[in-house]
mmCIF file of C-alpha atoms and ligand atoms in Angstrom:
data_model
loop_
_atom_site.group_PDB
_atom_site.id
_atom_site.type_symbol
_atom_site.label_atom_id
_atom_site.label_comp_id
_atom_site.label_asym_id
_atom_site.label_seq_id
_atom_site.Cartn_x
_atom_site.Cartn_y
_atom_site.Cartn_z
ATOM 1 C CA UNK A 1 0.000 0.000 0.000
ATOM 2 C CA UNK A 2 0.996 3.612 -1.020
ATOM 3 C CA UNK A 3 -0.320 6.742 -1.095
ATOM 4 C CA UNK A 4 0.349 7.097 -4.703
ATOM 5 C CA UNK A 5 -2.289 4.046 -4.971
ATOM 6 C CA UNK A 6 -4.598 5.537 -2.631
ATOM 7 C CA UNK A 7 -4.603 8.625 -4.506
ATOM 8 C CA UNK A 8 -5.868 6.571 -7.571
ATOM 9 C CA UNK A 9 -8.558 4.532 -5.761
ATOM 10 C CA UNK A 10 -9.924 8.171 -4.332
ATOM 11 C CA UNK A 11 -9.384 10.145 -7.724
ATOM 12 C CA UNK A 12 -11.592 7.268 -9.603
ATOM 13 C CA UNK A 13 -14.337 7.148 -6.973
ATOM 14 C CA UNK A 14 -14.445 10.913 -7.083
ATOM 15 C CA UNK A 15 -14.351 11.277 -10.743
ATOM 16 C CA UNK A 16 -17.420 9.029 -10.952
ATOM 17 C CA UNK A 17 -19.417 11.376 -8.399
ATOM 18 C CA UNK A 18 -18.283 10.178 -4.674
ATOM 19 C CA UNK A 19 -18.522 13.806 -3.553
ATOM 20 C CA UNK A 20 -17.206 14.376 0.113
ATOM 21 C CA UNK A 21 -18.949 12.178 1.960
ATOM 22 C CA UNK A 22 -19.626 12.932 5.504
ATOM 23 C CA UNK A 23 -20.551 9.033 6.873
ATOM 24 C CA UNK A 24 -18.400 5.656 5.832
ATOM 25 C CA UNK A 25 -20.834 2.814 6.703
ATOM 26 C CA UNK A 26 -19.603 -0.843 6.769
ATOM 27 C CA UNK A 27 -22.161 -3.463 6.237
ATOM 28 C CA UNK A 28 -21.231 -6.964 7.554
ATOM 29 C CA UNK A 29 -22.974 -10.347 6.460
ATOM 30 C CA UNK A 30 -26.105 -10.973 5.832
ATOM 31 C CA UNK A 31 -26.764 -7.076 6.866
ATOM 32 C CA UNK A 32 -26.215 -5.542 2.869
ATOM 33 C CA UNK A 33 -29.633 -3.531 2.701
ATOM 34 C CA UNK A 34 -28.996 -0.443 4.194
ATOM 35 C CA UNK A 35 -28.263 0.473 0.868
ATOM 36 C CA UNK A 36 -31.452 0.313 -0.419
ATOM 37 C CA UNK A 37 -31.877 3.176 1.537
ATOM 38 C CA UNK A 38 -29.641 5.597 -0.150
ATOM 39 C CA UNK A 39 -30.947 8.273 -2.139
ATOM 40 C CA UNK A 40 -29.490 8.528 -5.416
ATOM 41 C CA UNK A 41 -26.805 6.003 -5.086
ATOM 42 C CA UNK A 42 -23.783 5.719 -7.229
ATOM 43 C CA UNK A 43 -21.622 2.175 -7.113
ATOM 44 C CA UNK A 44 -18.487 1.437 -7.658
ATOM 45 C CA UNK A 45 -18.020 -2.598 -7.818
ATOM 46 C CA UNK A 46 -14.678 -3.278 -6.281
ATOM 47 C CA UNK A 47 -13.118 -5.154 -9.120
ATOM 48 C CA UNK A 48 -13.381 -1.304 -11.022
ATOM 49 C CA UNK A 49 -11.751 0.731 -8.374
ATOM 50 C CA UNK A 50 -7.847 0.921 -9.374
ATOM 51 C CA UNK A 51 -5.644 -1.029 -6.248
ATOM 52 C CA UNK A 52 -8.525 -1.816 -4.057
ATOM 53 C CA UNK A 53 -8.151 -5.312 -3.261
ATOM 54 C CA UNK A 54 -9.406 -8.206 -5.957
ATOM 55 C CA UNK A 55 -12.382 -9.609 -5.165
ATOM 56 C CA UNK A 56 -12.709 -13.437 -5.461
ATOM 57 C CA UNK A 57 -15.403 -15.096 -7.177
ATOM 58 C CA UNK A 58 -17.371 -15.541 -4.470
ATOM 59 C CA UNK A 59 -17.629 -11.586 -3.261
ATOM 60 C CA UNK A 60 -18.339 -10.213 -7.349
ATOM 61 C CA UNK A 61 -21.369 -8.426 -5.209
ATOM 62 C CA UNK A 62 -19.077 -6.453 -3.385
ATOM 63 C CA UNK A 63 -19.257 -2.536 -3.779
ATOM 64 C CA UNK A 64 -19.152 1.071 -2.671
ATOM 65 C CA UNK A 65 -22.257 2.769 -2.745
ATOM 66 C CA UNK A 66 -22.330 6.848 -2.496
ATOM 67 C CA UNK A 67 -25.561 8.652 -2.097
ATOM 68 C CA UNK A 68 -27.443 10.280 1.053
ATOM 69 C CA UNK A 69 -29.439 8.871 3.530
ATOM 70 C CA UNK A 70 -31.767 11.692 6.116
ATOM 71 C CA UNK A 71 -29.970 14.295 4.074
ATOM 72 C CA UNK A 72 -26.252 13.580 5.028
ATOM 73 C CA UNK A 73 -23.695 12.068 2.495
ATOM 74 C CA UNK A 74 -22.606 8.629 3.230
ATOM 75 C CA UNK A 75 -20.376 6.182 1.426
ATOM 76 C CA UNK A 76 -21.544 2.364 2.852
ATOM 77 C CA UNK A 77 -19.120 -0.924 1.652
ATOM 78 C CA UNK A 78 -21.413 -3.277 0.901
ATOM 79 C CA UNK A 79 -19.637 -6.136 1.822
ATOM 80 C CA UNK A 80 -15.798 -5.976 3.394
ATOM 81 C CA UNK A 81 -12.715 -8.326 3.152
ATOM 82 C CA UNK A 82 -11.602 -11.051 5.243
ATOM 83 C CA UNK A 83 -8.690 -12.609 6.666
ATOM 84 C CA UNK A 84 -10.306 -15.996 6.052
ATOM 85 C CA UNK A 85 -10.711 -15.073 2.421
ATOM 86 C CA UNK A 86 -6.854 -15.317 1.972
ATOM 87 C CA UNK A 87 -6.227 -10.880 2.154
ATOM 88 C CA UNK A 88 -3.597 -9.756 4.576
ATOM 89 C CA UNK A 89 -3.876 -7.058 7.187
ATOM 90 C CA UNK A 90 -3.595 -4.085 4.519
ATOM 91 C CA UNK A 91 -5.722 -5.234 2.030
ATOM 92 C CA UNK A 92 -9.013 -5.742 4.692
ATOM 93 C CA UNK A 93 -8.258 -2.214 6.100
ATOM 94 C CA UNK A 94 -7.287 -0.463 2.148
ATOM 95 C CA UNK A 95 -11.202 0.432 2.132
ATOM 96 C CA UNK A 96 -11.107 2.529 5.132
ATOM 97 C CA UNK A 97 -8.383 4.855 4.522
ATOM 98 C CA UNK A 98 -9.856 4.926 0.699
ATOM 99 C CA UNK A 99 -12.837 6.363 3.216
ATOM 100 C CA UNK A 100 -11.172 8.169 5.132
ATOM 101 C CA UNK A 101 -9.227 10.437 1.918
ATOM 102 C CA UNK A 102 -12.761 10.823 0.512
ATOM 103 C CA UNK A 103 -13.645 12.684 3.705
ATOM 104 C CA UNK A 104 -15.730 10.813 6.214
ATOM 105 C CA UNK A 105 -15.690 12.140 9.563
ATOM 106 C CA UNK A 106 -17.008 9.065 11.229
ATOM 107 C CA UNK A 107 -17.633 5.725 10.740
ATOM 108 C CA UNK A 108 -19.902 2.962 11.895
ATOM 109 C CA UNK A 109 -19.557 -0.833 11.450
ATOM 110 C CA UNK A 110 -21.642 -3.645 11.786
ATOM 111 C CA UNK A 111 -20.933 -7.416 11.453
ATOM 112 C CA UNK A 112 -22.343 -11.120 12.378
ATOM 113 C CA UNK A 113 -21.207 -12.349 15.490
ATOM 114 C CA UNK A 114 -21.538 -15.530 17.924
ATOM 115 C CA UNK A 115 -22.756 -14.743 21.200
ATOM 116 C CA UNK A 116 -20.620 -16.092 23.953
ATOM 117 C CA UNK A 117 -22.147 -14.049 26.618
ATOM 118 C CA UNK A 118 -25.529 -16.510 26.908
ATOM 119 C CA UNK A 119 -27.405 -13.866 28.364
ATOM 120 C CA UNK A 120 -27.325 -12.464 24.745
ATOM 121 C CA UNK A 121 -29.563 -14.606 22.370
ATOM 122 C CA UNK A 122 -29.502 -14.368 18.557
ATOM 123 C CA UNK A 123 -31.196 -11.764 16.958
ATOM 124 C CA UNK A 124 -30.061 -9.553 19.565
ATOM 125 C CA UNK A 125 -27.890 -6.656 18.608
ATOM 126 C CA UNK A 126 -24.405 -5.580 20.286
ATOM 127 C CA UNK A 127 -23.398 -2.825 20.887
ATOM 128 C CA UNK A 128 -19.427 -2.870 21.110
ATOM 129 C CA UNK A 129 -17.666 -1.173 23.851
ATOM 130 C CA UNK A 130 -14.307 -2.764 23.069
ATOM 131 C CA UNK A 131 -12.076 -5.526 21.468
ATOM 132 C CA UNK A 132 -9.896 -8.037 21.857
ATOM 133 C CA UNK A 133 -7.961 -9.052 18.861
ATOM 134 C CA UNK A 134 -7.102 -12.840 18.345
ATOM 135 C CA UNK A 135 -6.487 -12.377 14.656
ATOM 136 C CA UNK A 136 -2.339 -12.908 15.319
ATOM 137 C CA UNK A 137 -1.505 -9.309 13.946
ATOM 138 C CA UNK A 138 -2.053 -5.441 13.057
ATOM 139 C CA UNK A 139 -3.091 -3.364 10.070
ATOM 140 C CA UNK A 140 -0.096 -1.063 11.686
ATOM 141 C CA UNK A 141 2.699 -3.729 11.304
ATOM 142 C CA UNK A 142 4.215 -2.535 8.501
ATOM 143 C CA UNK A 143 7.172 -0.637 7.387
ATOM 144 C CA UNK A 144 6.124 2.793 6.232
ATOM 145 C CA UNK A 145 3.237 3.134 8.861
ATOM 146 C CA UNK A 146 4.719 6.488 10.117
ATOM 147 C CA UNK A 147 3.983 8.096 6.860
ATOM 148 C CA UNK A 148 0.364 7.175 7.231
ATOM 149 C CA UNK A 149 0.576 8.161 11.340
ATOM 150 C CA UNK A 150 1.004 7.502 14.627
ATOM 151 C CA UNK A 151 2.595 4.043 14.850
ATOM 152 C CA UNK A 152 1.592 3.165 18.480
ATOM 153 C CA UNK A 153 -1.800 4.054 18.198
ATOM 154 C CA UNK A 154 -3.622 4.805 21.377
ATOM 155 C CA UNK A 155 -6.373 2.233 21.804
ATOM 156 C CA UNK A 156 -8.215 3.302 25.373
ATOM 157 C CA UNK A 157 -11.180 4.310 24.202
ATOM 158 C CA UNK A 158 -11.308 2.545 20.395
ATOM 159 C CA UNK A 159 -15.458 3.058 20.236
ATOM 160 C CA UNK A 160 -16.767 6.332 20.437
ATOM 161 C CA UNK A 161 -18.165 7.184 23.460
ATOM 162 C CA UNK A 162 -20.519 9.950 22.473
ATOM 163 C CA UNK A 163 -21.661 7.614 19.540
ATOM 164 C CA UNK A 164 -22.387 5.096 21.747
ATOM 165 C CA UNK A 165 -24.426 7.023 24.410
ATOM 166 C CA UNK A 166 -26.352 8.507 21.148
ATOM 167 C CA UNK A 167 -27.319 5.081 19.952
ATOM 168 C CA UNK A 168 -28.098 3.579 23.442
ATOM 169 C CA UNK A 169 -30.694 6.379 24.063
ATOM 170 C CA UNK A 170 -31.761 5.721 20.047
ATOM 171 C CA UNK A 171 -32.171 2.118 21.104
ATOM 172 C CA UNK A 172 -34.100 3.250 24.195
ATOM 173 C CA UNK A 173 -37.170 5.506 22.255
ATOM 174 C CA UNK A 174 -37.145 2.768 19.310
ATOM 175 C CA UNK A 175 -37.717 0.458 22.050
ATOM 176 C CA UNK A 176 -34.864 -1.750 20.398
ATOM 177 C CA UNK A 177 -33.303 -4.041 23.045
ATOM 178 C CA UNK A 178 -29.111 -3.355 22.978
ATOM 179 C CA UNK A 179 -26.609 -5.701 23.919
ATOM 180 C CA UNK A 180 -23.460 -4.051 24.986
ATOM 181 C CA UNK A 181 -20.217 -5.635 25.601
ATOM 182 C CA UNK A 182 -16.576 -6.997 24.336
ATOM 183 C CA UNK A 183 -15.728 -8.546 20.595
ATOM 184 C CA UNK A 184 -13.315 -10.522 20.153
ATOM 185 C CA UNK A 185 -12.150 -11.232 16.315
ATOM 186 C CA UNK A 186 -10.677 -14.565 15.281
ATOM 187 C CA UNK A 187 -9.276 -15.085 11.921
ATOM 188 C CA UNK A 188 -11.714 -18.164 10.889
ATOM 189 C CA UNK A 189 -13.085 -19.403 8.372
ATOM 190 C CA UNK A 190 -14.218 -22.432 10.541
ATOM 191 C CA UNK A 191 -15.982 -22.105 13.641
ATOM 192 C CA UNK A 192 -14.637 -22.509 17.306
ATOM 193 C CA UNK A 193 -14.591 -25.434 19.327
ATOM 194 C CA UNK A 194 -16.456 -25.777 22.632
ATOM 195 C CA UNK A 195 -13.002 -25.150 24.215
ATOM 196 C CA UNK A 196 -12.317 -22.059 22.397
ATOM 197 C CA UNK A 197 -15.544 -21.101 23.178
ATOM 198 C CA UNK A 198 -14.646 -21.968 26.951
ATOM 199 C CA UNK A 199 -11.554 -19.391 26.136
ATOM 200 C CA UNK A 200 -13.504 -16.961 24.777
ATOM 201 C CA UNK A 201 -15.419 -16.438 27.965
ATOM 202 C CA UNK A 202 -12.957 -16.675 30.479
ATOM 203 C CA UNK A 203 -10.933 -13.870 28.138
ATOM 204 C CA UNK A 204 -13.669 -11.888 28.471
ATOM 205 C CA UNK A 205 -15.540 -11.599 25.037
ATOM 206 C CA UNK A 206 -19.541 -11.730 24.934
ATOM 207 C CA UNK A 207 -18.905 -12.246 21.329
ATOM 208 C CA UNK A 208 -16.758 -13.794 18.444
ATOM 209 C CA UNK A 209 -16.490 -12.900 14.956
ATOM 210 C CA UNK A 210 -14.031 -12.305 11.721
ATOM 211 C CA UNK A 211 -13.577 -9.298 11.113
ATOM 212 C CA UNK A 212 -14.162 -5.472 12.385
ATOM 213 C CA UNK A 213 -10.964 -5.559 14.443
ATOM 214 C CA UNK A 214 -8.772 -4.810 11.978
ATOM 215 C CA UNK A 215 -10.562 -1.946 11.117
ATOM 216 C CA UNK A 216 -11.426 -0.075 14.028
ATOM 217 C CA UNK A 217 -7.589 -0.297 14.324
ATOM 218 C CA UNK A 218 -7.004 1.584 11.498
ATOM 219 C CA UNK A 219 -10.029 4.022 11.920
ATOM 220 C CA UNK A 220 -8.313 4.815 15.568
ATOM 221 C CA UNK A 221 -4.985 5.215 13.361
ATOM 222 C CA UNK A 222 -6.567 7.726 11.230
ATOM 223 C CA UNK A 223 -8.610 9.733 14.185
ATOM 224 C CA UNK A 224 -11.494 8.441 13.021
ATOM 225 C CA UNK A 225 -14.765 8.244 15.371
ATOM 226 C CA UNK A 226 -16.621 4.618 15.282
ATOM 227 C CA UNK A 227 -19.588 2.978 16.347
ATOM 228 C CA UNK A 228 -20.006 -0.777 15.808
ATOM 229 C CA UNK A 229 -22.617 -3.106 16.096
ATOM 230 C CA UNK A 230 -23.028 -6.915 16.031
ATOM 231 C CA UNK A 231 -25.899 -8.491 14.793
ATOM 232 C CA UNK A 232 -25.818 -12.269 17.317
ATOM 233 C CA UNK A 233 -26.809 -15.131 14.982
ATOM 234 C CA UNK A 234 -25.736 -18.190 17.235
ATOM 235 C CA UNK A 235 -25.431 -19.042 20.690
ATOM 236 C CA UNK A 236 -22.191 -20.013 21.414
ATOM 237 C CA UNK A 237 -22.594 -21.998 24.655
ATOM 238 C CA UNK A 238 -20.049 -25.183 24.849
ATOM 239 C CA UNK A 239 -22.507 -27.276 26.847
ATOM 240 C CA UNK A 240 -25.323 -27.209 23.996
ATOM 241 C CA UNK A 241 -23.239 -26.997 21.250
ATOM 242 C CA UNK A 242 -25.048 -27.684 18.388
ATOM 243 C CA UNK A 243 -23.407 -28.238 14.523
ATOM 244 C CA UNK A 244 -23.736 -24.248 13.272
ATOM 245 C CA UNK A 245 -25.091 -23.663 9.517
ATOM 246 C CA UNK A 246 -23.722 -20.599 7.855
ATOM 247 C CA UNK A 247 -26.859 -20.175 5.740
ATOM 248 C CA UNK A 248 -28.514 -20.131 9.305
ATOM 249 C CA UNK A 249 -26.076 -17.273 10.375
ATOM 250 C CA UNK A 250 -26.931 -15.271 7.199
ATOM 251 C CA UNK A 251 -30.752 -16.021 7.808
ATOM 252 C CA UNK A 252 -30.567 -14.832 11.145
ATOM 253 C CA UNK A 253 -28.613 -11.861 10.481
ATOM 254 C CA UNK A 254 -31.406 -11.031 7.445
ATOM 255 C CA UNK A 255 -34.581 -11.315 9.955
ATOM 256 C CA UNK A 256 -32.407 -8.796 12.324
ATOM 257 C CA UNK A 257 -30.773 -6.290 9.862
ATOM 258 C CA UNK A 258 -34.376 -4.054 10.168
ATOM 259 C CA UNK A 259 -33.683 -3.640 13.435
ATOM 260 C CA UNK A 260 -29.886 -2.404 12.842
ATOM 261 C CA UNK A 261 -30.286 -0.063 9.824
ATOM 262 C CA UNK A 262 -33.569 1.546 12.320
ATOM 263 C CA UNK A 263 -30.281 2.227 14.451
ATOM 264 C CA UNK A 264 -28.384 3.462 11.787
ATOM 265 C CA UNK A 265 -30.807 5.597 10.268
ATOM 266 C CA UNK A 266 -31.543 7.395 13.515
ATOM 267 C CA UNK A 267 -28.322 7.629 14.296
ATOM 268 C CA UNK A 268 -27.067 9.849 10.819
ATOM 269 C CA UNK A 269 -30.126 11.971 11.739
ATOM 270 C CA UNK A 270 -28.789 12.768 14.755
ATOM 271 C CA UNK A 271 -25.114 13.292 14.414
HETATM 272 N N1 HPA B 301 -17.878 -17.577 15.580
HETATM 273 C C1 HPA B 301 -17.159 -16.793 14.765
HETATM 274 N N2 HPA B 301 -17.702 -15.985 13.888
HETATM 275 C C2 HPA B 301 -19.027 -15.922 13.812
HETATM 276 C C3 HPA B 301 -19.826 -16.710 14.624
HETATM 277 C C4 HPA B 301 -19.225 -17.581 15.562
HETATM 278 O O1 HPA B 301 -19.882 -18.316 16.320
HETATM 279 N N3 HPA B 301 -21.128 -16.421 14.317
HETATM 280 C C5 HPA B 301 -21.087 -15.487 13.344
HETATM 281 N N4 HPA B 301 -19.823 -15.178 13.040
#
């Protein structure tokens, strides 16, 4: 990654009308219809945008979508990289900073997650507060990160407070029942075992997924505010474990995604 190639990614999106959006929006699994709220959308399909990451054959959906949504500008990724797809570190985070150069002042993410907190049941919505990466590395591990910023990035407060308190209380008059509580990312594809499920909870996480991390690291590198949300599609709970369908995850995360882009939705109205 350069900044020469960032330049081009940015210079193509903005040639083809991506004009200074205010919002980047990251839309996890199963959770891709917030677009269909955007007012006059333009796309971009990944494969088109000049060094953005190739897509595999599986992920030819994925794109950027520019447009508004309650009268602000937002750019939303419909559909992100993964670790588990074979992409390193700086190709899962390239979309961000291609984000962040087009102007967005804050972010908010949202992803699929395992509950390992079984006070949380799926089809409930998280709230994250904080992280703990598993993924064995960092979008900042690499050799010119000082030209991009602060190498030891501060990570005390990685979620945005203010954000947070804004969608709690958004939560509260939609009468939306909100998780809150720790993610921890894994790299994946496959599932955990009941023990690493045991892990998981004595580490601390109330859920598990595979991505997000990553990230919010490099949204914290670039100043960036975020807000992040999982959407719980399985109950991770080591005495019960039952065989876990990924088309059941996606379902799941479908019948809850009305529920998250309500959030959303109130949330850009307010900020
Ligand atoms: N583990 C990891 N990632 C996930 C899970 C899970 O149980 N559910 C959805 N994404």
């Amino acid at each position: 990654m350069t900044k020469k190639q960032l330049n081009e990614s940015v210079a193509h999106l903005i040639n083809k009308g991506f004009d200074k959006p205010e919002i980047g929006i990251v839309l996890g699994t199963g959770l891709g219809k917030l677009v269909d709220e955007i007012s006059d959308p333009i796309e971009a399909h990944y494969n088109h945008i000049p060094f953005f990451p190739l897509a595999t054959v599986e992920f030819h959906t994925g794109k950027l979508v520019f447009g508004t949504i309650e009268e602000r500008k937002v750019v939303v990724m419909q559909g992100r990289f993964h670790l588990y797809e074979g992409y390193d570190f700086l190709d899962i985070t390239y979309p961000i900073r291609v984000m962040h150069m087009l102007g967005i002042k804050q972010l908010f993410i949202s992803n699929a997650a395992g509950a390992i907190n079984l006070d949380f049941k799926k089809g409930d919505i998280m709230l994250i507060e904080d992280h703990i990466n598993l993924q064995g590395g960092s979008p900042l591990a690499f050799k010119n990160v000082s030209e991009f910023g602060e190498r030891f990035t501060d990570m005390s407060e990685p979620y945005n407070l203010d954000m947070r308190k804004k969608l709690e209380k958004i939560a509260l008059d939609q009468n939306i029942s909100l998780q809150k509580g720790v993610y921890a990312s894994v790299v994946g594809p496959q599932l955990e075992t009941k023990a690493e499920y045991r892990m998981l909870k004595i580490l601390g996480a109330d859920a598990v997924g595979m991505s997000t991390v990553p990230e919010v690291i490099v949204a914290n590198h670039l100043g960036l505010p975020i807000v992040a949300v999982s959407v719980l599609t399985d109950e991770c709970d080591p005495d019960n474990l039952k065989p876990v369908e990924i088309a059941e995850i996606i379902a799941i995360a479908e019948d809850t995604e009305p529920k998250m882009v309500r959030l959303f939705r109130e949330l850009i109205k307010l900020l």
